[in-house]
Short mmCIF file of C-alpha atoms in Angstrom, two decimals:
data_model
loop_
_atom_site.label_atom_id
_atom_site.label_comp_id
_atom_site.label_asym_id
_atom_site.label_seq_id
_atom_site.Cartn_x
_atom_site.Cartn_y
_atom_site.Cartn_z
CA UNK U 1 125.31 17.67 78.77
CA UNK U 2 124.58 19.87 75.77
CA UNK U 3 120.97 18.05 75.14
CA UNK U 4 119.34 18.61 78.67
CA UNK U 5 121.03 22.53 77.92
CA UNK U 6 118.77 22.22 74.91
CA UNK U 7 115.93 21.11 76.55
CA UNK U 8 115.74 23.80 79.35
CA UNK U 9 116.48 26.52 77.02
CA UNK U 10 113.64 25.23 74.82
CA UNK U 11 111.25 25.28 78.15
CA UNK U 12 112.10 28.91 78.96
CA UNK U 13 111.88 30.03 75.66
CA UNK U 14 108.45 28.65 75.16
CA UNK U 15 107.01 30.29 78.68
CA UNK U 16 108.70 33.32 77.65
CA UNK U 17 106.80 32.76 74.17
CA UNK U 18 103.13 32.07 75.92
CA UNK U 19 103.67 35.09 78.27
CA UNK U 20 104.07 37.51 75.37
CA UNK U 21 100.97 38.15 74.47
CA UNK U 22 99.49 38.12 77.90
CA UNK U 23 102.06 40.82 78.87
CA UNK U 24 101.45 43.39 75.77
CA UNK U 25 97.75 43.06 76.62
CA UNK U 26 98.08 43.74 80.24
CA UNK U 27 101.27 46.70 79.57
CA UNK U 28 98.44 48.24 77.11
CA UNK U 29 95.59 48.11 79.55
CA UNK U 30 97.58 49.07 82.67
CA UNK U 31 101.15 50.67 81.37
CA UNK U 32 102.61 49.58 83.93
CA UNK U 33 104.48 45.89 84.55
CA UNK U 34 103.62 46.21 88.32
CA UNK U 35 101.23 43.83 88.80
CA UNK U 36 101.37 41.64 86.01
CA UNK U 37 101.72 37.79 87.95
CA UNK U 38 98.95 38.84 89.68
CA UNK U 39 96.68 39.38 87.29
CA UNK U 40 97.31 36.19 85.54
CA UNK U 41 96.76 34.62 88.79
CA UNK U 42 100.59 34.04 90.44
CA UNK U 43 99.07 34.24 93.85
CA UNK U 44 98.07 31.50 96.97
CA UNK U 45 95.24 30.50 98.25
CA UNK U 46 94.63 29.50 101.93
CA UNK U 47 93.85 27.10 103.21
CA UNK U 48 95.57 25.15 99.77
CA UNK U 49 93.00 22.98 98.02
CA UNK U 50 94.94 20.03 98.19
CA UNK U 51 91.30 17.79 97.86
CA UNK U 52 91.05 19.49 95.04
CA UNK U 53 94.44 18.60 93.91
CA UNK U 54 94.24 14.89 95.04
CA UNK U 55 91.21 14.18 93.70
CA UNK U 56 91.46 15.72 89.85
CA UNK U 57 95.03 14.06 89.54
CA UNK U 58 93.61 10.52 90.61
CA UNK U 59 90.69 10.47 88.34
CA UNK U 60 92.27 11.56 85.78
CA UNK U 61 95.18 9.25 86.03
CA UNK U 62 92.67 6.38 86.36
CA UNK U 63 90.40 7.41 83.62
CA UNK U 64 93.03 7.46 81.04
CA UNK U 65 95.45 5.03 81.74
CA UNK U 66 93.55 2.49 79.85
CA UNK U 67 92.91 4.97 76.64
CA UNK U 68 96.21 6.45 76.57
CA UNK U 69 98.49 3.12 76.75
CA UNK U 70 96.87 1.53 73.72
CA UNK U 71 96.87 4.44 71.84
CA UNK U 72 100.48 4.34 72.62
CA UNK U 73 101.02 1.08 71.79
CA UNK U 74 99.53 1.13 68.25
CA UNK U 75 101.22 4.65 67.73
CA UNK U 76 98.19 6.68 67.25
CA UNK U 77 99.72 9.18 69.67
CA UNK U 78 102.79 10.57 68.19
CA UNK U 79 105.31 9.88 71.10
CA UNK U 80 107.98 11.10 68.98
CA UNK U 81 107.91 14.85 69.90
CA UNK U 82 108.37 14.37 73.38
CA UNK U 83 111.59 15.46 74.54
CA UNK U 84 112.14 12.87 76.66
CA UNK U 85 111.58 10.41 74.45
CA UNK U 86 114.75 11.45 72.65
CA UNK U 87 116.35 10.41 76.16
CA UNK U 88 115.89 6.92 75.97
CA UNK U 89 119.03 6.08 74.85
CA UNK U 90 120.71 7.02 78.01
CA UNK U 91 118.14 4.40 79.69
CA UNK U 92 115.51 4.57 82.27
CA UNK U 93 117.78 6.89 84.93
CA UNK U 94 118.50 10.82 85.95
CA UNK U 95 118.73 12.05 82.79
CA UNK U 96 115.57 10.47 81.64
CA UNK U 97 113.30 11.45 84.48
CA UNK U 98 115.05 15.25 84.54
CA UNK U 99 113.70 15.67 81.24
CA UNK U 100 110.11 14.23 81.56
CA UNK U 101 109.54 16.27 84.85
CA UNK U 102 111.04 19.69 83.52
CA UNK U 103 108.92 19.01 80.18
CA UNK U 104 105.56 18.08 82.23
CA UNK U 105 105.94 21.14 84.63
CA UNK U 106 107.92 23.76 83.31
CA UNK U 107 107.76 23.39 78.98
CA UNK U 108 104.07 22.47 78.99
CA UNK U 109 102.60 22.55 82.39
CA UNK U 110 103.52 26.40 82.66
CA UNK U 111 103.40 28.12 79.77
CA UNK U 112 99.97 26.32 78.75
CA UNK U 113 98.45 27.46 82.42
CA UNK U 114 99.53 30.57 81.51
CA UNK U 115 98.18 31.10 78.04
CA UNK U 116 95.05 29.31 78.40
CA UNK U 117 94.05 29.89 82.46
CA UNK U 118 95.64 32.55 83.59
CA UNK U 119 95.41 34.91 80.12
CA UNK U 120 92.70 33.79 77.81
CA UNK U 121 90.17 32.09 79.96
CA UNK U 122 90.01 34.76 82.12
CA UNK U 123 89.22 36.84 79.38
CA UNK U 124 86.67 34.78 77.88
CA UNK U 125 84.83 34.34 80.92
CA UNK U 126 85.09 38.17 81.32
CA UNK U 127 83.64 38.51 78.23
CA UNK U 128 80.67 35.37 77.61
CA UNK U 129 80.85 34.64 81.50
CA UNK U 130 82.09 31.62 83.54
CA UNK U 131 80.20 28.39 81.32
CA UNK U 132 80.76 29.53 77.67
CA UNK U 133 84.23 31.28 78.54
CA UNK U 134 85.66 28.44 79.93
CA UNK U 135 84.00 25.93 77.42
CA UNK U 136 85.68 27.81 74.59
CA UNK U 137 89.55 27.98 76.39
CA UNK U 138 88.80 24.43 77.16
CA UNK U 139 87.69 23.49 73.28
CA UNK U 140 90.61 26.04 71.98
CA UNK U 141 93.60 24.01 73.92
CA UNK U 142 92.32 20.87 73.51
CA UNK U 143 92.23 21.47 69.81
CA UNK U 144 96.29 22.21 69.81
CA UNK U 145 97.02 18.97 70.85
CA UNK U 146 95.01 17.04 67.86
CA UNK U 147 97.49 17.17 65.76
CA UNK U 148 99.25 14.68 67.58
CA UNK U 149 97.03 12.04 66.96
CA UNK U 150 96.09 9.94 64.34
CA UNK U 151 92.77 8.18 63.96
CA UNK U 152 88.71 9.73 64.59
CA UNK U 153 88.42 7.73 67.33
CA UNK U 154 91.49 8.31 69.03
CA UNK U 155 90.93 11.86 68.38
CA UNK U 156 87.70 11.84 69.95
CA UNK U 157 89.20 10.44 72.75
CA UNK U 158 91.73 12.79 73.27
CA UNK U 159 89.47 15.60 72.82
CA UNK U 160 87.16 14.34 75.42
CA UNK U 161 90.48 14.20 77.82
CA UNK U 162 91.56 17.20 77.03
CA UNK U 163 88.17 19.59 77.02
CA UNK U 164 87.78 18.07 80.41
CA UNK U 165 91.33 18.49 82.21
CA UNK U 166 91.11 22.03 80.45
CA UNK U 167 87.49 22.42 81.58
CA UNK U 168 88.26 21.30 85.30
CA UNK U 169 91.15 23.81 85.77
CA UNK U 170 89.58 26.56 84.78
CA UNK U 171 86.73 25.80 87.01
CA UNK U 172 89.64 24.83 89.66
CA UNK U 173 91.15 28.13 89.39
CA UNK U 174 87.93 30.60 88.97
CA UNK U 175 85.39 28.77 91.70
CA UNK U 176 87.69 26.97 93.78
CA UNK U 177 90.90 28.86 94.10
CA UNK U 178 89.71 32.87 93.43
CA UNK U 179 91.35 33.06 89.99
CA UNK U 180 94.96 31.49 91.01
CA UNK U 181 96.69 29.26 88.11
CA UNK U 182 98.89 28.03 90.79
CA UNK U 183 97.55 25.16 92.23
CA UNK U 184 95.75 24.10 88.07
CA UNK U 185 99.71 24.29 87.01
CA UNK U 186 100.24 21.57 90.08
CA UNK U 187 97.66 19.47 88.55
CA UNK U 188 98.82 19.96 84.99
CA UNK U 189 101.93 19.32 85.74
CA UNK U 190 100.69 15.92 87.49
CA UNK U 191 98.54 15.12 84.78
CA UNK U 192 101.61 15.79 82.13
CA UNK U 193 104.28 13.63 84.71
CA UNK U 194 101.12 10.54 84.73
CA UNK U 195 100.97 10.55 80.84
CA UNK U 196 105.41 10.83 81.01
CA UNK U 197 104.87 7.32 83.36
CA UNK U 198 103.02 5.69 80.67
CA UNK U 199 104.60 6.65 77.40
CA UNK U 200 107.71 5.48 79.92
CA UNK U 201 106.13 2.25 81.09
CA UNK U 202 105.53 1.33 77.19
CA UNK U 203 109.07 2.37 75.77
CA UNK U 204 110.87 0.21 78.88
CA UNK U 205 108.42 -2.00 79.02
CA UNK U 206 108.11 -1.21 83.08
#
């Protein structure tokens, strides 16, 4: 199907977008390519903090599920941009869920862990240390995803949200998991697939 072709072509091309500038910075520091992922923070940590994990995904998906499905519901959240929105004509099936998942993990989940975690928050906190450095990453993404949303209060809502999912993986990844994005990209990615289930619970009306 030439849509979902559309849609993961869109996904790659973003994380391929959000991993330029990271790369030119770290080519003209190190001029070399060898150790790149690395230095974003592509690498494991043992034993895996799946508490960690567990317990950021469930509070979040508690704490918002109230917030985020009436601001759906009265449209103050623009659902309209989501890719797999655009799906629902083909019904609550594969093609559907495909979508949402590849959009949560890969089109958002990744490239944003990479800009914001693994390229400027490490800088920031390099540069103003671990509180104010991660702060500002955290204020700086949540800000991108304002424009979304229409209303002060549901703003300030989804500012709150978002400083503290952004705030929480940064401290996930730089005191819990030695500077890995890995296992904050598993938690985005949850986060993104738990807001997918209720923009999907409201347009099916599950």
């Amino acid at each position: 199907m030439e849509e979902i072709k559309t849609v993961i072509f869109s996904g790659i091309v973003q994380v391929l977008i959000f991993s330029l500038v990271p790369f030119i910075w770290y080519l003209v520091g190190h001029r070399t390519v060898k150790g790149f992922l690395p230095w974003l923070g592509f690498k494991t940590k043992r034993p895996m903090p799946i508490k960690s994990i567990a317990v950021i995904s469930l509070f979040f998906m508690v704490a918002t599920f109230v917030p985020y499905m009436v601001m759906f519901k009265n449209g103050s959240i623009n659902s309209t941009n989501l890719p797999f929105v655009t799906f629902k004509k083909y019904g609550f099936g594969f093609t559907y869920v495909f979508v949402l998942v590849f959009f949560s993990v890969v089109q958002t989940g990744l490239s944003e862990e990479i800009f914001f975690r693994g390229f400027l928050g490490k800088r920031l906190i390099g540069k103003l240390g671990f509180k104010i450095g991660n702060a500002l990453q955290a204020l700086i993404f949540a800000a991108i995803h304002l424009p979304a949303v229409k209303g002060a209060l549901e703003s300030m809502i989804v500012l709150v949200f978002t400083v503290g999912i952004a705030y929480v993986l940064g401290y996930l990844a730089e005191k819990k998991c030695d500077g890995s994005i890995v296992y904050g990209w598993i938690v985005h990615a949850l986060v993104n697939i738990i807001s997918g289930i209720y923009v999907s619970m409201y347009l099916f009306k599950l």
